């Protein structure tokens, strides 16, 4: 057990009759912050425990996914703080390059302006103004949720310190040959007007049209099929497989490219699948990644035929047409020339879309900056393989390895104005100079020096988050104390975006020291039917609405209760209501306990002074402490929430409090003993619950104990106290109560209806519990004229009930007789089918099993109803 070492004031039993979250949560959170409970001290001698929050976008608002992960991180850090660790949970935001720039550009568009009207410097200043005015509202919403973040260390991916870190690692990578500039095929968004990485492309099946086109003339011709006829203007070859006999006579020859004055070669390349389509493919190196590789192998020219807006830039008749307009126009022109050899036919194919604006992505040849990921990805994979970093659950390691072991070089340049500008300067004589932090540019614009206009991919700076936020590249006390971090808790959907980037950069920048020791991956939040929540569907939920209606604790408990490692989390409003009811139950039961002698004053009585009920609940309490600790260490949030729910509601409130009421009402020494036991149970239970439901527990605990706050209280330890004999004894009591309750219900008695009864428990372990059993079951003493009309043998005792005058015996006998006939008919039908060999020979196994189940259920019903009839009073 824990010692109550933080008492400052005498405990009080004064609690409002009802719990009002809206009145408690806001002021209580501000009190926690004002007292500095969440602030970490780098000079502390306590062992460190560090979590960095996945930085939400500065444009973001709290959604259920955020609330889910924040709840789990808050639970981890609150527990570790209570366990005596110097706990740092560091908050901050990501500048979210494309998303934020789009917000401000939309704002400008409403004013009839574009960013080009302002110019780069003025536009960037406008974005900073937007950030200061509108950005970061999600941080206030995290406070509403109760997130115990160290607000004194709040960071932003474009603050001065993090910008310095970005420049430093860029220069280090550049000088080590791991950053380079090259012309490659990239994913281009014609709407956002920037390159985007592979992992920012969402693929979906779109309906297209496959067009078959004849290239060349007569015997020197072949047919290619394409869904992107507009790119043929940039074709520089046709490729066939080297072993394809149909085209061997054409390999090395040049054929006429329709609609142009050019001829193009036929090349042989093993990339071509001779079994697909005609076995001949058009090659457009500037507009397709596979074609680009074919072009490199055969030294083909790359012709760009579209600008950054997806508008055709070549060949008179189509010049100036949008790519999709050009597609139809080109097919029409080909048809006029008789080049279409097969009618257009529908064709479903996977098409990439920008993850932010959903525009169809255009593969485009472009000069960009790249990270050479080979050695970085190798180190990131090895760190998991050698156990330096543990991925939890383990089965998701495969997804991580699939990515890092097959990673392509990373395009890090973006054609935006908002973000970390690439620290490269170009000189008048072709010089290229990388400028590090605290270094001056090599020259002025007037002298012919210009800085690269592009900015870095947002994930480049967020990849530095675990160490840049602690002061790197400076050797700060925070970095020395709190790196590497202990746990990265994040969704499995950003393994590729963020987890792998942090692993690569952390190992590189911190001399092989991993950025985190454990990666705990969660699933995604879905609605109660398992469907993905989205703004375009009516199932999207604003968690603030639920918090306002039911309290933050209710939302948090619901999310934690569904959090199985790596698995998606269904959530519905009814479940949040149930969690609200749980919070109310904790409140009401604790209030009852306080009014009936629950106390934490003084040491626990010796076990010899306790009743079996007292020893039972203490044994169950310690087992719960052990189970909760084990579940936390295994990131089994659903299991620990379930264990706490059933211990609190079922064992403490529904059994211990009910079994102890007669003791409390009787008063005396035994009531004092049980009052101290109940106080201990509530003290420990509230501590265990606090990381998940912090508001209601802190309010109740400070009232119970007079302690300062659960935030800084001690985490309970398993004292090792076990009493299996007491647990077995109370299990018998529970069995008696459960069986009699079931019988009462079967007889149609109301729960509060009093019934005369005789309990034959003499000489059994049940004897001391007879007053409690009678209290719970509403069983009156026998009295004069008692007639045992029903007798229940259960758990080594006999409970005789006098039901005369409590039910309409004749009506009940008719009802039960009717139910018995129905059950016997069901049994006869099932037996008939199972006795029919022809039926058994033909029926599927699952059908036969269902009939066997029906038979077993019928037998069970018959036995139950016959027992009820036998127990009815005789006429």
Short mmCIF file of C-alpha atoms in Angstrom, two decimals, residues 104-559:
data_model
loop_
_atom_site.label_atom_id
_atom_site.label_comp_id
_atom_site.label_asym_id
_atom_site.label_seq_id
_atom_site.Cartn_x
_atom_site.Cartn_y
_atom_site.Cartn_z
CA UNK A 104 -3.29 32.28 -46.08
CA UNK A 105 -3.62 32.12 -49.87
CA UNK A 106 -7.34 31.46 -49.44
CA UNK A 107 -7.52 34.48 -47.15
CA UNK A 108 -5.75 36.59 -49.78
CA UNK A 109 -8.04 35.29 -52.52
CA UNK A 110 -11.02 36.64 -50.57
CA UNK A 111 -9.29 40.02 -50.78
CA UNK A 112 -8.79 39.60 -54.53
CA UNK A 113 -5.04 39.09 -54.18
CA UNK A 114 -2.43 36.37 -54.60
CA UNK A 115 0.86 35.81 -52.81
CA UNK A 116 2.63 37.19 -55.89
CA UNK A 117 0.92 40.53 -55.34
CA UNK A 118 2.62 40.72 -51.94
CA UNK A 119 6.00 39.27 -52.81
CA UNK A 120 7.82 36.62 -50.83
CA UNK A 121 8.91 38.57 -47.74
CA UNK A 122 5.56 40.28 -47.22
CA UNK A 123 3.68 37.01 -47.79
CA UNK A 124 5.79 35.17 -45.20
CA UNK A 125 5.16 38.01 -42.76
CA UNK A 126 1.43 37.62 -43.46
CA UNK A 127 1.65 33.89 -42.64
CA UNK A 128 3.35 34.69 -39.33
CA UNK A 129 0.53 37.11 -38.55
CA UNK A 130 -2.02 34.40 -39.37
CA UNK A 131 -0.16 31.95 -37.13
CA UNK A 132 -0.16 34.39 -34.23
CA UNK A 133 -3.86 35.18 -34.65
CA UNK A 134 -5.43 31.88 -35.66
CA UNK A 135 -2.81 29.17 -35.29
CA UNK A 136 -2.42 26.98 -32.30
CA UNK A 137 -6.02 26.84 -31.14
CA UNK A 138 -5.52 23.11 -30.78
CA UNK A 139 -3.13 23.73 -27.88
CA UNK A 140 -5.94 25.34 -25.90
CA UNK A 141 -8.11 22.36 -26.75
CA UNK A 142 -5.44 20.02 -25.37
CA UNK A 143 -5.73 21.89 -22.07
CA UNK A 144 -9.47 21.28 -22.18
CA UNK A 145 -8.74 17.57 -22.49
CA UNK A 146 -6.46 17.70 -19.44
CA UNK A 147 -3.11 17.12 -21.16
CA UNK A 148 -0.32 17.47 -18.59
CA UNK A 149 2.17 19.12 -20.96
CA UNK A 150 5.14 21.22 -19.89
CA UNK A 151 3.93 24.48 -21.39
CA UNK A 152 7.12 26.27 -20.35
CA UNK A 153 8.94 24.31 -23.08
CA UNK A 154 6.45 24.79 -25.93
CA UNK A 155 8.19 24.68 -29.34
CA UNK A 156 7.34 25.50 -32.94
CA UNK A 157 9.10 23.94 -35.93
CA UNK A 158 10.01 27.39 -37.24
CA UNK A 159 11.08 29.02 -34.01
CA UNK A 160 14.65 30.31 -33.82
CA UNK A 161 16.11 27.25 -32.13
CA UNK A 162 14.52 24.69 -34.38
CA UNK A 163 15.42 26.73 -37.48
CA UNK A 164 19.05 26.63 -36.34
CA UNK A 165 18.80 22.84 -35.96
CA UNK A 166 17.42 22.52 -39.50
CA UNK A 167 20.29 24.54 -40.98
CA UNK A 168 22.84 22.56 -38.99
CA UNK A 169 21.67 19.11 -40.04
CA UNK A 170 21.17 20.19 -43.65
CA UNK A 171 24.76 21.38 -43.84
CA UNK A 172 26.08 18.25 -42.09
CA UNK A 173 24.19 15.97 -44.48
CA UNK A 174 25.22 18.07 -47.48
CA UNK A 175 28.89 17.98 -46.57
CA UNK A 176 28.68 14.23 -45.97
CA UNK A 177 27.28 13.73 -49.46
CA UNK A 178 23.85 12.70 -48.16
CA UNK A 179 22.00 15.70 -49.63
CA UNK A 180 22.27 16.37 -53.36
CA UNK A 181 20.45 18.16 -56.18
CA UNK A 182 19.27 16.22 -59.23
CA UNK A 183 16.68 16.18 -61.98
CA UNK A 184 14.30 13.32 -61.39
CA UNK A 185 10.66 12.42 -61.82
CA UNK A 186 8.69 13.70 -58.82
CA UNK A 187 5.08 13.81 -57.77
CA UNK A 188 3.80 17.26 -58.70
CA UNK A 189 0.56 18.82 -57.47
CA UNK A 190 -0.77 21.28 -60.06
CA UNK A 191 -3.03 22.78 -57.39
CA UNK A 192 -0.49 23.27 -54.58
CA UNK A 193 2.22 23.98 -57.20
CA UNK A 194 4.88 21.98 -55.44
CA UNK A 195 6.61 18.65 -55.38
CA UNK A 196 5.23 16.21 -52.83
CA UNK A 197 6.80 13.04 -51.50
CA UNK A 198 5.64 9.51 -52.30
CA UNK A 199 3.99 9.18 -48.90
CA UNK A 200 1.94 12.34 -49.48
CA UNK A 201 0.26 10.70 -52.48
CA UNK A 202 -3.02 8.87 -51.90
CA UNK A 203 -3.89 6.25 -54.48
CA UNK A 204 -7.44 5.38 -55.44
CA UNK A 205 -9.09 3.49 -58.27
CA UNK A 206 -10.35 5.97 -60.85
CA UNK A 207 -12.39 5.27 -63.94
CA UNK A 208 -10.32 5.97 -67.05
CA UNK A 209 -10.38 5.07 -70.74
CA UNK A 210 -7.83 2.87 -72.40
CA UNK A 211 -7.01 4.07 -75.92
CA UNK A 212 -5.12 1.95 -78.48
CA UNK A 213 -3.03 4.04 -80.89
CA UNK A 214 -1.04 2.97 -83.98
CA UNK A 215 2.47 4.42 -84.18
CA UNK A 216 4.42 4.23 -87.47
CA UNK A 217 3.32 3.10 -90.92
CA UNK A 218 2.66 -0.24 -92.62
CA UNK A 219 4.93 -3.06 -91.54
CA UNK A 220 6.95 -0.59 -89.52
CA UNK A 221 4.09 0.11 -87.14
CA UNK A 222 2.88 -1.10 -83.79
CA UNK A 223 0.03 -0.38 -81.38
CA UNK A 224 0.35 1.04 -77.87
CA UNK A 225 -2.42 1.38 -75.31
CA UNK A 226 -2.59 4.28 -72.85
CA UNK A 227 -4.92 6.06 -70.45
CA UNK A 228 -2.86 9.27 -70.74
CA UNK A 229 -2.93 10.15 -74.43
CA UNK A 230 -1.96 13.78 -73.66
CA UNK A 231 1.58 12.71 -72.72
CA UNK A 232 2.27 11.20 -76.16
CA UNK A 233 3.43 14.64 -77.25
CA UNK A 234 6.48 13.98 -75.04
CA UNK A 235 7.17 10.41 -76.21
CA UNK A 236 10.79 9.80 -77.15
CA UNK A 237 10.60 6.02 -77.81
CA UNK A 238 8.45 2.91 -77.93
CA UNK A 239 9.71 0.00 -75.84
CA UNK A 240 9.20 -3.74 -76.37
CA UNK A 241 10.60 -6.79 -74.59
CA UNK A 242 13.89 -8.07 -76.07
CA UNK A 243 12.47 -11.60 -76.49
CA UNK A 244 9.19 -10.58 -78.12
CA UNK A 245 9.34 -12.11 -81.61
CA UNK A 246 6.54 -9.85 -82.87
CA UNK A 247 8.71 -6.74 -82.71
CA UNK A 248 12.29 -7.95 -83.23
CA UNK A 249 12.33 -6.55 -86.75
CA UNK A 250 11.52 -3.09 -85.37
CA UNK A 251 14.07 -2.85 -82.56
CA UNK A 252 16.60 -0.17 -83.50
CA UNK A 253 14.38 1.38 -86.16
CA UNK A 254 12.71 4.79 -85.94
CA UNK A 255 8.97 5.19 -86.47
CA UNK A 256 6.71 8.18 -86.95
CA UNK A 257 5.15 9.65 -83.78
CA UNK A 258 1.54 10.63 -84.65
CA UNK A 259 0.50 14.31 -84.54
CA UNK A 260 4.14 15.45 -84.61
CA UNK A 261 6.98 15.89 -87.08
CA UNK A 262 9.24 13.63 -85.04
CA UNK A 263 10.39 10.05 -85.40
CA UNK A 264 11.23 8.01 -82.31
CA UNK A 265 13.23 4.79 -81.85
CA UNK A 266 11.92 1.38 -80.89
CA UNK A 267 14.02 0.09 -77.97
CA UNK A 268 14.19 -3.30 -76.27
CA UNK A 269 13.84 -3.24 -72.48
CA UNK A 270 13.15 -6.01 -70.00
CA UNK A 271 10.82 -3.73 -68.01
CA UNK A 272 8.14 -4.32 -70.66
CA UNK A 273 5.65 -7.14 -69.98
CA UNK A 274 5.00 -8.85 -73.34
CA UNK A 275 1.83 -10.42 -71.95
CA UNK A 276 0.20 -7.09 -71.06
CA UNK A 277 -1.80 -5.37 -73.77
CA UNK A 278 0.00 -5.32 -77.11
CA UNK A 279 3.42 -5.83 -75.51
CA UNK A 280 4.52 -2.38 -76.71
CA UNK A 281 4.59 0.72 -74.50
CA UNK A 282 5.07 4.40 -75.22
CA UNK A 283 8.03 5.96 -73.40
CA UNK A 284 7.64 9.48 -71.98
CA UNK A 285 10.69 10.01 -69.75
CA UNK A 286 9.67 13.46 -68.49
CA UNK A 287 6.20 12.38 -67.34
CA UNK A 288 6.41 8.85 -65.95
CA UNK A 289 8.81 7.38 -63.35
CA UNK A 290 9.15 4.00 -65.10
CA UNK A 291 9.66 5.70 -68.45
CA UNK A 292 12.30 7.93 -66.87
CA UNK A 293 14.30 4.84 -65.89
CA UNK A 294 13.90 3.36 -69.38
CA UNK A 295 15.08 6.69 -70.78
CA UNK A 296 18.18 6.65 -68.60
CA UNK A 297 19.03 3.09 -69.68
CA UNK A 298 18.72 3.97 -73.38
CA UNK A 299 19.99 7.56 -73.26
CA UNK A 300 16.69 8.97 -74.46
CA UNK A 301 15.91 12.68 -74.36
CA UNK A 302 13.29 13.93 -71.86
CA UNK A 303 10.72 16.32 -73.28
CA UNK A 304 8.54 18.25 -70.83
CA UNK A 305 5.17 18.97 -72.46
CA UNK A 306 3.24 20.43 -69.48
CA UNK A 307 3.87 23.37 -67.19
CA UNK A 308 3.43 23.41 -63.41
CA UNK A 309 -0.33 23.98 -63.80
CA UNK A 310 -0.79 20.87 -65.94
CA UNK A 311 -1.20 22.95 -69.11
CA UNK A 312 0.22 21.77 -72.47
CA UNK A 313 3.24 23.82 -73.53
CA UNK A 314 4.05 22.32 -76.98
CA UNK A 315 2.54 21.57 -80.39
CA UNK A 316 0.31 24.32 -81.76
CA UNK A 317 -3.22 22.85 -81.82
CA UNK A 318 -2.99 21.73 -78.18
CA UNK A 319 -0.91 24.56 -76.77
CA UNK A 320 -2.54 26.10 -73.69
CA UNK A 321 -5.01 23.28 -73.07
CA UNK A 322 -5.42 21.81 -69.60
CA UNK A 323 -4.10 18.23 -69.42
CA UNK A 324 -7.59 16.72 -69.27
CA UNK A 325 -8.89 18.93 -72.08
CA UNK A 326 -5.84 17.98 -74.13
CA UNK A 327 -6.54 14.29 -73.57
CA UNK A 328 -9.91 14.50 -75.34
CA UNK A 329 -8.58 16.81 -78.06
CA UNK A 330 -5.62 14.54 -78.85
CA UNK A 331 -7.79 11.41 -78.99
CA UNK A 332 -10.14 13.27 -81.36
CA UNK A 333 -7.24 14.29 -83.62
CA UNK A 334 -5.88 10.74 -83.65
CA UNK A 335 -9.29 9.40 -84.57
CA UNK A 336 -9.47 11.79 -87.53
CA UNK A 337 -6.15 10.39 -88.76
CA UNK A 338 -7.34 6.82 -88.35
CA UNK A 339 -4.79 6.17 -85.64
CA UNK A 340 -7.28 4.83 -83.08
CA UNK A 341 -7.33 1.09 -83.76
CA UNK A 342 -9.78 0.15 -80.98
CA UNK A 343 -12.67 2.01 -79.47
CA UNK A 344 -12.05 3.64 -76.11
CA UNK A 345 -12.99 1.25 -73.36
CA UNK A 346 -13.52 1.87 -69.63
CA UNK A 347 -10.49 1.06 -67.51
CA UNK A 348 -10.20 1.22 -63.73
CA UNK A 349 -6.68 2.09 -62.67
CA UNK A 350 -4.85 3.34 -59.58
CA UNK A 351 -4.33 7.08 -59.74
CA UNK A 352 -2.35 9.23 -57.32
CA UNK A 353 -3.94 12.23 -55.63
CA UNK A 354 -2.47 14.95 -53.46
CA UNK A 355 -3.24 13.99 -49.86
CA UNK A 356 -4.01 17.63 -49.00
CA UNK A 357 -6.13 18.97 -51.87
CA UNK A 358 -7.09 15.68 -53.64
CA UNK A 359 -5.91 16.97 -57.04
CA UNK A 360 -4.67 14.31 -59.45
CA UNK A 361 -0.90 14.21 -59.11
CA UNK A 362 1.22 14.70 -62.23
CA UNK A 363 4.54 12.84 -62.53
CA UNK A 364 6.97 15.53 -63.69
CA UNK A 365 10.66 15.80 -64.44
CA UNK A 366 12.06 18.42 -62.14
CA UNK A 367 15.28 19.64 -60.54
CA UNK A 368 14.92 19.02 -56.82
CA UNK A 369 16.89 18.46 -53.62
CA UNK A 370 17.14 14.92 -52.31
CA UNK A 371 18.32 13.03 -49.23
CA UNK A 372 20.38 9.94 -50.01
CA UNK A 373 18.60 7.65 -47.60
CA UNK A 374 20.56 4.40 -48.07
CA UNK A 375 22.94 4.56 -45.07
CA UNK A 376 20.41 6.45 -42.93
CA UNK A 377 17.66 3.90 -43.57
CA UNK A 378 20.09 1.03 -42.93
CA UNK A 379 20.87 2.45 -39.48
CA UNK A 380 17.16 2.99 -38.79
CA UNK A 381 16.41 -0.64 -39.61
CA UNK A 382 19.35 -1.99 -37.63
CA UNK A 383 18.29 -0.08 -34.49
CA UNK A 384 15.05 -2.08 -34.39
CA UNK A 385 16.68 -5.35 -35.38
CA UNK A 386 19.29 -5.16 -32.61
CA UNK A 387 16.70 -4.26 -29.96
CA UNK A 388 17.82 -0.67 -29.37
CA UNK A 389 14.27 0.36 -30.30
CA UNK A 390 11.24 -1.82 -29.64
CA UNK A 391 8.18 -1.52 -31.84
CA UNK A 392 4.97 -2.36 -30.05
CA UNK A 393 3.01 -4.37 -31.00
CA UNK A 394 5.77 -6.49 -32.52
CA UNK A 395 3.69 -7.58 -35.49
CA UNK A 396 3.83 -4.02 -36.87
CA UNK A 397 7.63 -4.24 -37.13
CA UNK A 398 7.16 -5.83 -40.54
CA UNK A 399 5.46 -2.69 -41.82
CA UNK A 400 8.38 -0.63 -40.55
CA UNK A 401 10.97 -2.88 -42.18
CA UNK A 402 9.03 -2.99 -45.45
CA UNK A 403 9.44 0.78 -45.59
CA UNK A 404 12.99 1.42 -44.33
CA UNK A 405 14.46 -1.56 -46.22
CA UNK A 406 13.01 -0.40 -49.52
CA UNK A 407 13.13 3.37 -49.13
CA UNK A 408 13.82 5.53 -52.17
CA UNK A 409 15.78 8.73 -51.95
CA UNK A 410 13.66 11.43 -50.37
CA UNK A 411 12.69 14.56 -52.30
CA UNK A 412 12.93 17.31 -49.65
CA UNK A 413 12.44 20.50 -51.68
CA UNK A 414 9.06 22.18 -51.96
CA UNK A 415 8.11 25.02 -54.24
CA UNK A 416 6.53 27.04 -51.46
CA UNK A 417 7.30 30.26 -49.61
CA UNK A 418 6.27 29.17 -46.09
CA UNK A 419 8.79 26.89 -44.47
CA UNK A 420 12.52 26.49 -43.85
CA UNK A 421 14.24 27.93 -46.89
CA UNK A 422 16.94 25.71 -48.32
CA UNK A 423 20.27 27.16 -47.08
CA UNK A 424 22.00 26.98 -50.45
CA UNK A 425 23.35 30.04 -52.26
CA UNK A 426 24.28 30.22 -55.95
CA UNK A 427 27.06 32.53 -57.12
CA UNK A 428 27.56 34.47 -60.36
CA UNK A 429 30.24 32.02 -61.53
CA UNK A 430 28.16 28.91 -60.84
CA UNK A 431 29.28 28.54 -57.23
CA UNK A 432 27.10 26.53 -54.85
CA UNK A 433 27.56 27.29 -51.14
CA UNK A 434 25.71 25.73 -48.19
CA UNK A 435 25.27 28.18 -45.32
CA UNK A 436 25.10 26.81 -41.80
CA UNK A 437 23.66 28.42 -38.68
CA UNK A 438 25.38 31.61 -37.55
CA UNK A 439 27.14 31.85 -40.93
CA UNK A 440 26.78 34.80 -43.28
CA UNK A 441 25.70 34.33 -46.91
CA UNK A 442 28.70 34.34 -49.27
CA UNK A 443 27.58 37.48 -51.07
CA UNK A 444 24.77 39.86 -51.81
CA UNK A 445 22.11 39.88 -54.48
CA UNK A 446 23.79 42.89 -56.01
CA UNK A 447 26.93 40.81 -56.36
CA UNK A 448 25.03 38.10 -58.19
CA UNK A 449 24.38 35.73 -55.27
CA UNK A 450 20.88 34.26 -54.84
CA UNK A 451 19.42 31.83 -52.34
CA UNK A 452 17.61 28.72 -53.53
CA UNK A 453 13.92 29.69 -53.68
CA UNK A 454 12.57 26.36 -52.40
CA UNK A 455 11.72 25.39 -48.82
CA UNK A 456 12.16 22.06 -47.10
CA UNK A 457 9.53 19.38 -46.75
CA UNK A 458 7.68 19.80 -43.44
CA UNK A 459 8.73 16.28 -42.41
CA UNK A 460 12.39 17.34 -42.63
CA UNK A 461 12.06 19.64 -39.63
CA UNK A 462 9.60 17.43 -37.72
CA UNK A 463 12.07 14.57 -38.18
CA UNK A 464 14.39 16.47 -35.82
CA UNK A 465 11.67 16.91 -33.17
CA UNK A 466 12.97 14.56 -30.41
CA UNK A 467 16.32 16.38 -30.12
CA UNK A 468 15.84 19.82 -31.71
CA UNK A 469 13.14 20.60 -29.13
CA UNK A 470 15.69 19.86 -26.37
CA UNK A 471 18.15 22.43 -27.70
CA UNK A 472 20.29 20.57 -30.26
CA UNK A 473 22.74 21.43 -31.78
CA UNK A 474 23.71 23.07 -28.49
CA UNK A 475 24.68 20.70 -25.68
CA UNK A 476 21.92 21.84 -23.35
CA UNK A 477 21.03 20.46 -19.91
CA UNK A 478 17.66 19.41 -21.35
CA UNK A 479 19.35 17.39 -24.10
CA UNK A 480 21.68 15.73 -21.61
CA UNK A 481 18.85 14.90 -19.20
CA UNK A 482 15.91 13.99 -21.42
CA UNK A 483 17.40 12.47 -24.62
CA UNK A 484 16.82 9.85 -25.77
CA UNK A 485 13.10 9.92 -25.19
CA UNK A 486 11.39 6.89 -23.69
CA UNK A 487 8.24 6.37 -25.72
CA UNK A 488 6.96 7.57 -29.05
CA UNK A 489 3.22 6.93 -29.06
CA UNK A 490 1.70 7.55 -32.45
CA UNK A 491 -0.61 6.11 -35.09
CA UNK A 492 0.56 3.27 -37.29
CA UNK A 493 -0.42 5.40 -40.30
CA UNK A 494 2.61 7.69 -39.93
CA UNK A 495 5.34 5.09 -39.57
CA UNK A 496 6.52 6.20 -43.01
CA UNK A 497 5.95 9.95 -42.68
CA UNK A 498 7.43 10.57 -39.28
CA UNK A 499 8.75 7.57 -37.35
CA UNK A 500 11.28 6.55 -39.98
CA UNK A 501 12.43 10.18 -40.50
CA UNK A 502 13.06 10.64 -36.77
CA UNK A 503 14.95 7.38 -36.60
CA UNK A 504 17.21 8.34 -39.50
CA UNK A 505 17.94 11.86 -38.28
CA UNK A 506 18.19 10.98 -34.59
CA UNK A 507 20.79 8.26 -35.15
CA UNK A 508 22.73 10.52 -37.52
CA UNK A 509 22.72 13.70 -35.43
CA UNK A 510 23.10 12.10 -31.99
CA UNK A 511 26.04 9.81 -32.76
CA UNK A 512 24.02 6.62 -32.96
CA UNK A 513 21.83 7.27 -29.94
CA UNK A 514 18.23 6.33 -30.75
CA UNK A 515 15.57 9.07 -30.56
CA UNK A 516 13.22 6.85 -28.52
CA UNK A 517 13.45 3.47 -26.86
CA UNK A 518 9.93 2.28 -27.64
CA UNK A 519 7.54 3.02 -30.49
CA UNK A 520 4.01 2.30 -29.26
CA UNK A 521 1.73 2.25 -32.28
CA UNK A 522 -1.98 2.83 -32.05
CA UNK A 523 -4.80 2.29 -34.48
CA UNK A 524 -7.19 4.88 -35.84
CA UNK A 525 -10.42 6.05 -34.24
CA UNK A 526 -13.54 4.90 -36.08
CA UNK A 527 -17.24 5.24 -35.45
CA UNK A 528 -19.18 2.64 -33.48
CA UNK A 529 -19.80 0.63 -36.66
CA UNK A 530 -16.09 0.51 -37.54
CA UNK A 531 -16.32 3.07 -40.35
CA UNK A 532 -13.60 5.65 -40.85
CA UNK A 533 -14.57 9.07 -39.54
CA UNK A 534 -14.22 11.95 -41.99
CA UNK A 535 -15.60 15.44 -42.45
CA UNK A 536 -17.30 14.35 -45.67
CA UNK A 537 -19.30 11.72 -43.78
CA UNK A 538 -22.04 12.43 -41.25
CA UNK A 539 -20.16 10.30 -38.71
CA UNK A 540 -17.45 12.88 -37.94
CA UNK A 541 -17.51 13.93 -34.28
CA UNK A 542 -16.08 17.00 -32.60
CA UNK A 543 -14.67 15.69 -29.29
CA UNK A 544 -15.24 19.13 -27.75
CA UNK A 545 -18.99 18.58 -28.14
CA UNK A 546 -18.74 15.36 -26.16
CA UNK A 547 -16.49 16.94 -23.56
CA UNK A 548 -18.96 19.77 -23.10
CA UNK A 549 -21.86 17.35 -22.77
CA UNK A 550 -20.31 14.57 -20.67
CA UNK A 551 -16.98 15.85 -19.36
CA UNK A 552 -13.40 15.30 -20.46
CA UNK A 553 -12.98 12.30 -18.15
CA UNK A 554 -15.81 10.49 -19.94
CA UNK A 555 -14.23 11.03 -23.36
CA UNK A 556 -10.81 10.01 -22.09
CA UNK A 557 -12.04 6.82 -20.41
CA UNK A 558 -13.97 5.79 -23.52
CA UNK A 559 -10.91 6.25 -25.72
#
